[in-house]
PDB file of C-alpha atoms and ligand atoms in Angstrom:
ATOM      1  CA  MET A 253     -10.452  -9.730 -10.007  1.00 43.00           C
ATOM      2  CA  THR A 254     -12.695 -10.675  -7.105  1.00 45.00           C
ATOM      3  CA  ASN A 255     -11.530 -10.636  -3.560  1.00 46.00           C
ATOM      4  CA  THR A 256     -11.542 -14.329  -2.756  1.00 49.00           C
ATOM      5  CA  ASP A 257     -10.032 -15.827   0.387  1.00 50.00           C
ATOM      6  CA  ASP A 258      -6.977 -16.825  -1.631  1.00 57.00           C
ATOM      7  CA  ASP A 259      -6.161 -13.219  -2.486  1.00 59.00           C
ATOM      8  CA  THR A 260      -5.703 -12.334   1.137  1.00 66.00           C
ATOM      9  CA  ALA A 261      -4.403 -15.628   2.561  1.00 84.00           C
ATOM     10  CA  LEU A 262      -1.424 -15.020   4.836  1.00 94.00           C
ATOM     11  CA  SER A 263       1.818 -16.950   4.479  1.00 96.00           C
ATOM     12  CA  ALA A 264       4.148 -17.576   7.414  1.00 96.00           C
ATOM     13  CA  ALA A 265       6.394 -14.838   6.019  1.00 95.00           C
ATOM     14  CA  ASP A 266       3.466 -12.410   5.901  1.00 96.00           C
ATOM     15  CA  ILE A 267       2.612 -13.169   9.527  1.00 97.00           C
ATOM     16  CA  ALA A 268       6.240 -12.739  10.580  1.00 96.00           C
ATOM     17  CA  ARG A 269       6.334  -9.344   8.882  1.00 97.00           C
ATOM     18  CA  PHE A 270       2.845  -7.904   9.383  1.00 97.00           C
ATOM     19  CA  GLY A 271       1.490  -9.914  12.322  1.00 97.00           C
ATOM     20  CA  PRO A 272      -1.397 -12.412  12.386  1.00 97.00           C
ATOM     21  CA  ASP A 273      -3.883  -9.566  11.856  1.00 97.00           C
ATOM     22  CA  PRO A 274      -2.420  -7.029   9.387  1.00 98.00           C
ATOM     23  CA  LEU A 275      -5.576  -4.923   9.542  1.00 98.00           C
ATOM     24  CA  ALA A 276      -5.121  -4.465  13.295  1.00 98.00           C
ATOM     25  CA  THR A 277      -1.391  -3.857  12.834  1.00 98.00           C
ATOM     26  CA  PHE A 278      -1.986  -1.133  10.245  1.00 98.00           C
ATOM     27  CA  ARG A 279      -4.766   0.491  12.256  1.00 98.00           C
ATOM     28  CA  THR A 280      -2.538   0.659  15.312  1.00 98.00           C
ATOM     29  CA  ASN A 281       0.442   1.995  13.368  1.00 98.00           C
ATOM     30  CA  LEU A 282      -1.668   4.556  11.524  1.00 98.00           C
ATOM     31  CA  GLY A 283      -3.127   5.748  14.809  1.00 98.00           C
ATOM     32  CA  ALA A 284       0.366   6.229  16.240  1.00 98.00           C
ATOM     33  CA  VAL A 285       1.588   8.067  13.124  1.00 98.00           C
ATOM     34  CA  GLU A 286      -1.538  10.211  13.168  1.00 98.00           C
ATOM     35  CA  GLN A 287      -0.868  11.207  16.781  1.00 98.00           C
ATOM     36  CA  ARG A 288       2.731  12.115  15.976  1.00 98.00           C
ATOM     37  CA  ILE A 289       1.633  14.213  12.980  1.00 98.00           C
ATOM     38  CA  ALA A 290      -0.973  15.983  15.098  1.00 98.00           C
ATOM     39  CA  ALA A 291       1.569  16.668  17.844  1.00 98.00           C
ATOM     40  CA  ALA A 292       4.111  18.064  15.355  1.00 98.00           C
ATOM     41  CA  CYS A 293       1.391  20.283  13.847  1.00 98.00           C
ATOM     42  CA  ALA A 294       0.445  21.519  17.310  1.00 98.00           C
ATOM     43  CA  ARG A 295       4.094  22.324  18.144  1.00 97.00           C
ATOM     44  CA  ALA A 296       4.391  24.284  14.900  1.00 98.00           C
ATOM     45  CA  GLY A 297       1.062  26.062  15.308  1.00 98.00           C
ATOM     46  CA  ARG A 298      -0.272  24.444  12.148  1.00 98.00           C
ATOM     47  CA  HIS A 299      -3.635  22.930  11.311  1.00 98.00           C
ATOM     48  CA  ARG A 300      -3.608  19.150  10.968  1.00 98.00           C
ATOM     49  CA  ALA A 301      -5.443  19.554   7.637  1.00 98.00           C
ATOM     50  CA  SER A 302      -2.430  21.405   6.187  1.00 98.00           C
ATOM     51  CA  VAL A 303      -0.387  18.169   6.146  1.00 98.00           C
ATOM     52  CA  ARG A 304      -1.203  15.228   3.882  1.00 98.00           C
ATOM     53  CA  LEU A 305      -0.038  11.752   4.843  1.00 98.00           C
ATOM     54  CA  LEU A 306       1.164   9.809   1.795  1.00 98.00           C
ATOM     55  CA  PRO A 307       1.682   6.184   2.870  1.00 98.00           C
ATOM     56  CA  ILE A 308       4.601   4.572   1.014  1.00 98.00           C
ATOM     57  CA  THR A 309       3.775   0.978   0.176  1.00 98.00           C
ATOM     58  CA  LYS A 310       6.940  -0.228  -1.579  1.00 97.00           C
ATOM     59  CA  THR A 311       7.836  -3.896  -0.867  1.00 97.00           C
ATOM     60  CA  VAL A 312       4.430  -4.513   0.751  1.00 98.00           C
ATOM     61  CA  PRO A 313       2.786  -7.248  -1.358  1.00 97.00           C
ATOM     62  CA  ALA A 314      -0.482  -6.472  -3.130  1.00 98.00           C
ATOM     63  CA  HIS A 315      -2.544  -8.968  -1.131  1.00 97.00           C
ATOM     64  CA  ILE A 316      -1.350  -7.301   2.087  1.00 98.00           C
ATOM     65  CA  LEU A 317      -2.258  -3.886   0.701  1.00 98.00           C
ATOM     66  CA  ARG A 318      -5.887  -5.007   0.756  1.00 98.00           C
ATOM     67  CA  TYR A 319      -5.655  -4.765   4.545  1.00 98.00           C
ATOM     68  CA  ALA A 320      -4.113  -1.305   4.264  1.00 98.00           C
ATOM     69  CA  HIS A 321      -7.031  -0.240   2.098  1.00 98.00           C
ATOM     70  CA  ALA A 322      -9.441  -1.723   4.646  1.00 98.00           C
ATOM     71  CA  ALA A 323      -7.636   0.341   7.307  1.00 98.00           C
ATOM     72  CA  GLY A 324      -8.618   3.449   5.371  1.00 97.00           C
ATOM     73  CA  ILE A 325      -5.593   4.132   3.162  1.00 98.00           C
ATOM     74  CA  THR A 326      -6.688   5.150  -0.345  1.00 98.00           C
ATOM     75  CA  ASN A 327      -3.522   6.848  -1.647  1.00 98.00           C
ATOM     76  CA  PHE A 328      -0.525   4.545  -2.107  1.00 98.00           C
ATOM     77  CA  GLY A 329       2.989   5.844  -2.839  1.00 98.00           C
ATOM     78  CA  GLU A 330       5.492   3.635  -4.659  1.00 98.00           C
ATOM     79  CA  ASN A 331       9.133   4.226  -5.575  1.00 97.00           C
ATOM     80  CA  LYS A 332       9.497   1.906  -8.572  1.00 97.00           C
ATOM     81  CA  ILE A 333       7.164   2.033 -11.532  1.00 98.00           C
ATOM     82  CA  GLN A 334       7.176  -1.702 -12.340  1.00 97.00           C
ATOM     83  CA  GLU A 335       6.185  -2.601  -8.791  1.00 98.00           C
ATOM     84  CA  ALA A 336       3.497   0.101  -8.773  1.00 98.00           C
ATOM     85  CA  GLY A 337       2.047  -1.014 -12.110  1.00 98.00           C
ATOM     86  CA  SER A 338       1.856  -4.630 -11.023  1.00 98.00           C
ATOM     87  CA  LYS A 339       0.084  -3.716  -7.777  1.00 98.00           C
ATOM     88  CA  HIS A 340      -2.263  -1.392  -9.635  1.00 98.00           C
ATOM     89  CA  GLU A 341      -3.341  -4.323 -11.814  1.00 98.00           C
ATOM     90  CA  GLN A 342      -3.747  -6.692  -8.886  1.00 98.00           C
ATOM     91  CA  LEU A 343      -5.794  -4.144  -6.943  1.00 98.00           C
ATOM     92  CA  ALA A 344      -7.824  -2.769  -9.840  1.00 98.00           C
ATOM     93  CA  ASP A 345     -11.061  -3.604  -8.005  1.00 98.00           C
ATOM     94  CA  LEU A 346     -10.226  -1.090  -5.231  1.00 98.00           C
ATOM     95  CA  ALA A 347     -10.480   2.713  -5.471  1.00 98.00           C
ATOM     96  CA  ILE A 348      -6.845   3.755  -4.995  1.00 98.00           C
ATOM     97  CA  ASP A 349      -4.908   6.864  -6.034  1.00 98.00           C
ATOM     98  CA  TRP A 350      -1.346   5.976  -7.035  1.00 98.00           C
ATOM     99  CA  SER A 351       1.597   8.291  -6.440  1.00 98.00           C
ATOM    100  CA  ILE A 352       5.059   7.571  -7.842  1.00 98.00           C
ATOM    101  CA  VAL A 353       7.793   9.074  -5.644  1.00 98.00           C
ATOM    102  CA  GLY A 354      10.949   7.561  -7.188  1.00 97.00           C
ATOM    103  CA  HIS A 355      13.201   8.399 -10.125  1.00 96.00           C
ATOM    104  CA  LEU A 356      11.662   7.538 -13.509  1.00 97.00           C
ATOM    105  CA  GLN A 357      13.614   6.575 -16.614  1.00 96.00           C
ATOM    106  CA  THR A 358      12.264   8.122 -19.799  1.00 96.00           C
ATOM    107  CA  ASN A 359      11.657   4.679 -21.340  1.00 97.00           C
ATOM    108  CA  LYS A 360       9.198   3.908 -18.502  1.00 97.00           C
ATOM    109  CA  VAL A 361       6.992   6.957 -19.037  1.00 98.00           C
ATOM    110  CA  LYS A 362       4.164   5.030 -20.666  1.00 97.00           C
ATOM    111  CA  TYR A 363       3.801   2.742 -17.645  1.00 97.00           C
ATOM    112  CA  LEU A 364       3.308   5.705 -15.337  1.00 98.00           C
ATOM    113  CA  THR A 365       0.885   7.794 -17.390  1.00 98.00           C
ATOM    114  CA  ARG A 366      -1.501   4.853 -17.681  1.00 96.00           C
ATOM    115  CA  PHE A 367      -2.596   4.916 -14.078  1.00 98.00           C
ATOM    116  CA  ALA A 368      -0.694   7.298 -11.775  1.00 98.00           C
ATOM    117  CA  ARG A 369      -2.413  10.375 -10.400  1.00 98.00           C
ATOM    118  CA  GLU A 370       0.772  11.968  -9.139  1.00 98.00           C
ATOM    119  CA  PHE A 371       4.534  11.949  -9.774  1.00 98.00           C
ATOM    120  CA  GLN A 372       6.769  13.489  -7.125  1.00 98.00           C
ATOM    121  CA  ALA A 373      10.240  13.019  -8.642  1.00 98.00           C
ATOM    122  CA  LEU A 374      10.221  15.232 -11.729  1.00 98.00           C
ATOM    123  CA  ASP A 375      13.779  16.403 -12.351  1.00 97.00           C
ATOM    124  CA  SER A 376      14.355  16.825 -16.083  1.00 97.00           C
ATOM    125  CA  LEU A 377      12.719  18.700 -18.947  1.00 98.00           C
ATOM    126  CA  ARG A 378      13.189  15.721 -21.223  1.00 97.00           C
ATOM    127  CA  LEU A 379      11.082  13.669 -18.815  1.00 98.00           C
ATOM    128  CA  ALA A 380       8.508  16.473 -18.522  1.00 98.00           C
ATOM    129  CA  GLU A 381       8.216  16.621 -22.289  1.00 98.00           C
ATOM    130  CA  MET A 382       7.767  12.861 -22.642  1.00 98.00           C
ATOM    131  CA  LEU A 383       5.225  12.705 -19.823  1.00 98.00           C
ATOM    132  CA  ASP A 384       3.292  15.598 -21.321  1.00 98.00           C
ATOM    133  CA  ARG A 385       3.173  14.040 -24.773  1.00 98.00           C
ATOM    134  CA  ARG A 386       2.038  10.690 -23.464  1.00 98.00           C
ATOM    135  CA  LEU A 387      -0.580  12.243 -21.163  1.00 98.00           C
ATOM    136  CA  ALA A 388      -1.994  14.212 -24.080  1.00 98.00           C
ATOM    137  CA  SER A 389      -2.406  11.053 -26.142  1.00 98.00           C
ATOM    138  CA  GLU A 390      -4.230   9.418 -23.223  1.00 97.00           C
ATOM    139  CA  ASP A 391      -6.183  12.589 -22.408  1.00 97.00           C
ATOM    140  CA  ARG A 392      -4.961  12.520 -18.804  1.00 98.00           C
ATOM    141  CA  PHE A 393      -3.370  15.004 -16.389  1.00 98.00           C
ATOM    142  CA  LEU A 394      -0.705  14.430 -13.768  1.00 98.00           C
ATOM    143  CA  ASP A 395       0.038  16.265 -10.508  1.00 98.00           C
ATOM    144  CA  VAL A 396       3.797  16.724 -10.156  1.00 98.00           C
ATOM    145  CA  HIS A 397       6.272  17.782  -7.509  1.00 98.00           C
ATOM    146  CA  VAL A 398       9.719  18.837  -8.702  1.00 98.00           C
ATOM    147  CA  GLN A 399      12.467  16.964  -6.870  1.00 98.00           C
ATOM    148  CA  VAL A 400      15.339  19.049  -5.513  1.00 98.00           C
ATOM    149  CA  ASN A 401      18.616  17.721  -4.134  1.00 96.00           C
ATOM    150  CA  THR A 402      18.936  19.641  -0.862  1.00 95.00           C
ATOM    151  CA  SER A 403      21.594  17.439   0.734  1.00 92.00           C
ATOM    152  CA  GLY A 404      24.325  17.765  -1.889  1.00 89.00           C
ATOM    153  CA  GLU A 405      24.750  13.980  -1.828  1.00 86.00           C
ATOM    154  CA  ALA A 406      25.668  12.600  -5.251  1.00 79.00           C
ATOM    155  CA  SER A 407      23.533   9.516  -4.575  1.00 76.00           C
ATOM    156  CA  LYS A 408      20.335  11.548  -4.526  1.00 78.00           C
ATOM    157  CA  PHE A 409      18.318  12.406  -7.597  1.00 91.00           C
ATOM    158  CA  GLY A 410      16.809  15.842  -8.046  1.00 96.00           C
ATOM    159  CA  LEU A 411      17.681  19.253  -9.416  1.00 97.00           C
ATOM    160  CA  HIS A 412      20.494  21.369  -8.071  1.00 96.00           C
ATOM    161  CA  PRO A 413      18.821  24.236  -6.167  1.00 97.00           C
ATOM    162  CA  ASP A 414      20.390  26.784  -8.556  1.00 97.00           C
ATOM    163  CA  ALA A 415      18.654  25.119 -11.508  1.00 97.00           C
ATOM    164  CA  LEU A 416      15.197  25.152  -9.952  1.00 98.00           C
ATOM    165  CA  LEU A 417      13.661  28.480 -10.984  1.00 97.00           C
ATOM    166  CA  PRO A 418      14.484  28.278 -14.702  1.00 98.00           C
ATOM    167  CA  PHE A 419      13.292  24.679 -14.653  1.00 98.00           C
ATOM    168  CA  VAL A 420       9.952  25.560 -13.100  1.00 98.00           C
ATOM    169  CA  ASP A 421       9.477  28.472 -15.523  1.00 97.00           C
ATOM    170  CA  ALA A 422      10.004  26.084 -18.426  1.00 98.00           C
ATOM    171  CA  LEU A 423       7.334  23.670 -17.147  1.00 98.00           C
ATOM    172  CA  GLY A 424       4.638  26.146 -18.185  1.00 95.00           C
ATOM    173  CA  GLU A 425       4.559  24.801 -21.716  1.00 96.00           C
ATOM    174  CA  PHE A 426       3.550  21.308 -20.600  1.00 98.00           C
ATOM    175  CA  THR A 427      -0.193  21.678 -20.226  1.00 98.00           C
ATOM    176  CA  ARG A 428      -0.804  18.123 -19.043  1.00 98.00           C
ATOM    177  CA  LEU A 429       1.475  18.498 -16.018  1.00 98.00           C
ATOM    178  CA  LYS A 430       0.051  20.187 -12.924  1.00 98.00           C
ATOM    179  CA  PRO A 431       3.044  21.406 -10.852  1.00 98.00           C
ATOM    180  CA  ARG A 432       2.005  21.366  -7.187  1.00 98.00           C
ATOM    181  CA  GLY A 433       5.253  21.974  -5.368  1.00 98.00           C
ATOM    182  CA  LEU A 434       8.700  20.669  -4.481  1.00 98.00           C
ATOM    183  CA  MET A 435       9.943  17.378  -3.082  1.00 98.00           C
ATOM    184  CA  THR A 436      13.179  16.371  -1.409  1.00 97.00           C
ATOM    185  CA  LEU A 437      14.930  13.518   0.344  1.00 95.00           C
ATOM    186  CA  ALA A 438      16.855  14.970   3.252  1.00 93.00           C
ATOM    187  CA  LEU A 439      20.300  13.841   4.320  1.00 92.00           C
ATOM    188  CA  PHE A 440      20.102  10.360   5.899  1.00 88.00           C
ATOM    189  CA  SER A 441      21.163  10.877   9.467  1.00 88.00           C
ATOM    190  CA  ASP A 442      19.812  10.422  12.989  1.00 89.00           C
ATOM    191  CA  ASP A 443      21.193  13.866  13.754  1.00 92.00           C
ATOM    192  CA  MET A 444      18.272  16.255  13.175  1.00 93.00           C
ATOM    193  CA  ALA A 445      20.677  19.190  13.370  1.00 94.00           C
ATOM    194  CA  ARG A 446      22.073  17.977  10.027  1.00 94.00           C
ATOM    195  CA  VAL A 447      18.744  16.901   8.528  1.00 95.00           C
ATOM    196  CA  ARG A 448      16.718  20.002   9.323  1.00 97.00           C
ATOM    197  CA  PRO A 449      18.707  22.395   7.085  1.00 97.00           C
ATOM    198  CA  CYS A 450      17.577  20.328   4.066  1.00 96.00           C
ATOM    199  CA  PHE A 451      13.960  21.050   4.991  1.00 98.00           C
ATOM    200  CA  VAL A 452      14.654  24.719   5.654  1.00 98.00           C
ATOM    201  CA  ARG A 453      16.368  24.919   2.271  1.00 97.00           C
ATOM    202  CA  LEU A 454      13.433  23.360   0.412  1.00 98.00           C
ATOM    203  CA  ARG A 455      10.988  25.658   2.140  1.00 98.00           C
ATOM    204  CA  ALA A 456      12.998  28.739   1.133  1.00 98.00           C
ATOM    205  CA  LEU A 457      13.111  27.468  -2.459  1.00 98.00           C
ATOM    206  CA  ARG A 458       9.353  26.865  -2.354  1.00 98.00           C
ATOM    207  CA  ASP A 459       8.775  30.412  -1.079  1.00 98.00           C
ATOM    208  CA  GLU A 460      10.755  31.772  -4.052  1.00 98.00           C
ATOM    209  CA  THR A 461       9.000  29.464  -6.502  1.00 98.00           C
ATOM    210  CA  VAL A 462       5.509  30.252  -5.305  1.00 98.00           C
ATOM    211  CA  ARG A 463       5.985  33.964  -5.915  1.00 98.00           C
ATOM    212  CA  ARG A 464       6.186  33.207  -9.637  1.00 97.00           C
ATOM    213  CA  HIS A 465       3.977  30.107  -9.658  1.00 98.00           C
ATOM    214  CA  PRO A 466       1.210  30.474  -7.071  1.00 97.00           C
ATOM    215  CA  GLY A 467      -0.025  26.892  -7.554  1.00 97.00           C
ATOM    216  CA  MET A 468       3.283  25.445  -6.344  1.00 98.00           C
ATOM    217  CA  SER A 469       2.852  25.750  -2.600  1.00 98.00           C
ATOM    218  CA  GLY A 470       3.390  22.029  -1.937  1.00 98.00           C
ATOM    219  CA  LEU A 471       6.350  20.840   0.136  1.00 98.00           C
ATOM    220  CA  SER A 472       6.796  17.063   0.084  1.00 98.00           C
ATOM    221  CA  MET A 473       9.419  16.288   2.703  1.00 98.00           C
ATOM    222  CA  GLY A 474       9.758  13.993   5.691  1.00 98.00           C
ATOM    223  CA  MET A 475       9.841  10.184   5.972  1.00 97.00           C
ATOM    224  CA  THR A 476       9.653   7.751   8.898  1.00 97.00           C
ATOM    225  CA  GLY A 477      12.951   8.926  10.390  1.00 95.00           C
ATOM    226  CA  ASP A 478      12.403  12.662  10.099  1.00 96.00           C
ATOM    227  CA  PHE A 479       8.763  13.596   9.425  1.00 98.00           C
ATOM    228  CA  GLU A 480       8.197  15.505  12.639  1.00 98.00           C
ATOM    229  CA  ALA A 481      11.061  17.910  11.904  1.00 97.00           C
ATOM    230  CA  ALA A 482       9.744  18.236   8.337  1.00 98.00           C
ATOM    231  CA  ILE A 483       6.285  19.222   9.590  1.00 98.00           C
ATOM    232  CA  GLU A 484       7.851  21.751  11.939  1.00 98.00           C
ATOM    233  CA  GLU A 485       9.627  23.235   8.902  1.00 98.00           C
ATOM    234  CA  GLY A 486       6.476  23.435   6.783  1.00 98.00           C
ATOM    235  CA  ALA A 487       5.916  20.071   5.035  1.00 98.00           C
ATOM    236  CA  THR A 488       2.522  19.792   3.316  1.00 98.00           C
ATOM    237  CA  VAL A 489       3.078  16.133   2.343  1.00 98.00           C
ATOM    238  CA  VAL A 490       4.899  13.544   4.471  1.00 98.00           C
ATOM    239  CA  ARG A 491       5.844  10.262   2.750  1.00 98.00           C
ATOM    240  CA  ILE A 492       5.766   7.541   5.383  1.00 98.00           C
ATOM    241  CA  GLY A 493       6.426   3.841   4.854  1.00 98.00           C
ATOM    242  CA  GLN A 494       8.077   1.969   7.692  1.00 98.00           C
ATOM    243  CA  ALA A 495       6.216   3.628  10.567  1.00 98.00           C
ATOM    244  CA  ILE A 496       3.001   2.212   9.060  1.00 98.00           C
ATOM    245  CA  PHE A 497       4.075  -1.040   7.375  1.00 98.00           C
ATOM    246  CA  GLY A 498       7.072  -2.039   9.495  1.00 97.00           C
ATOM    247  CA  LYS A 499      10.713  -2.403   8.609  1.00 95.00           C
ATOM    248  CA  ARG A 500      11.485  -3.166   4.961  1.00 93.00           C
ATOM    249  CA  PRO A 501      13.437  -6.283   3.975  1.00 87.00           C
ATOM    250  CA  THR A 502      15.320  -4.306   1.292  1.00 83.00           C
ATOM    251  CA  PRO A 503      18.085  -1.878   2.240  1.00 83.00           C
ATOM    252  CA  ASP A 504      17.650   1.778   1.268  1.00 82.00           C
ATOM    253  CA  SER A 505      20.605   1.448  -1.117  1.00 80.00           C
ATOM    254  CA  HIS A 506      18.142  -0.416  -3.341  1.00 83.00           C
ATOM    255  CA  TYR A 507      16.304   2.883  -3.855  1.00 85.00           C
ATOM    256  CA  TRP A 508      19.165   5.338  -3.548  1.00 73.00           C
ATOM    257  CA  PRO A 509      22.217   3.719  -5.141  1.00 61.00           C
ATOM    258  CA  GLY A 510      25.318   4.472  -3.154  1.00 53.00           C
ATOM    259  CA  ALA A 511      23.327   5.709  -0.172  1.00 56.00           C
ATOM    260  CA  VAL A 512      25.349   5.163   2.971  1.00 53.00           C
ATOM    261  CA  ALA A 513      24.551   6.314   6.450  1.00 50.00           C
ATOM    262  CA  PRO A 514      26.684   9.400   7.024  1.00 44.00           C
ATOM    263  CA  PRO A 515      29.042   9.276  10.033  1.00 39.00           C
TER     264      PRO A 515
HETATM  265  C1  PLP B  25      10.592   4.677   0.709  1.00 77.48           C
HETATM  266  C2  PLP B  25      10.425   6.127   0.492  1.00 77.48           C
HETATM  267  C3  PLP B  25       9.889   6.938   1.497  1.00 77.48           C
HETATM  268  C4  PLP B  25       9.437   6.408   2.845  1.00 77.48           C
HETATM  269  O1  PLP B  25      10.505   5.954   3.616  1.00 77.48           O
HETATM  270  P1  PLP B  25      10.208   5.299   5.047  1.00 77.48           P
HETATM  271  O2  PLP B  25      11.515   5.270   5.716  1.00 77.48           O
HETATM  272  O3  PLP B  25       9.658   3.934   4.782  1.00 77.48           O
HETATM  273  O4  PLP B  25       9.205   6.156   5.722  1.00 77.48           O
HETATM  274  C5  PLP B  25       9.752   8.295   1.236  1.00 77.48           C
HETATM  275  N1  PLP B  25      10.121   8.820   0.044  1.00 77.48           N
HETATM  276  C6  PLP B  25      10.626   8.066  -0.942  1.00 77.48           C
HETATM  277  C7  PLP B  25      11.021   8.723  -2.228  1.00 77.48           C
HETATM  278  C8  PLP B  25      10.788   6.702  -0.763  1.00 77.48           C
HETATM  279  O5  PLP B  25      11.291   5.940  -1.757  1.00 77.48           O
END
């Protein structure tokens, strides 16, 4: 597909959501996020290069993502595989690495292995086995983070912390999967005193994991509402959507069924 004027034409709804100049909006927002990441790194005595920003593009339409790409974003994170696959097709003319960060049903495996470079929500051996088999048939590899439920909330996907080490040991047989680390969604709360223990927990689990699996030093944790605390607690990947692309029209319960703001 060529990038004609029509591909990037802005509707009134686009302008209401992303401003009359989405490129300028995204550049400004990215600059602000970048400063906050750098400041959190400085507070924690960490190098900026030790933290990767993974922009989360869910609900942002493909034609708007052309502006995000122009603003310098080349790695897009999506929660839902159908939405990601559709955007991948519409943006096939751009060099983009796709990361899937949301729960994947086993019957959707073939849609992911076709194009994704990374999957951050691995939480079952059945899924690992199906991904591995499909990747082998396509002669592809996939970076994975294992998702852990650190908040104890039933609405969150991810392994129970007690199940993590045996799970990670078992991943060794899947040669097409490249385990890079752990991922979590912290408790949803404005109260960092309740959020931070989720990050501390994931870091401790990562420290245990990495002793047996040296390649798994990654810690994907921190979103718009809590990424600075996550960096202070050791995050190597922060997954940030709304601070870059603005508020989403869909409620979070669309992604985390049953998610309610805790009191
Ligand atoms: C949407 C999403 C994010 C980013 O959330 P924001 O509040 O937009 O920063 C991070 N991780 C996952 C798994 C998501 O689905």
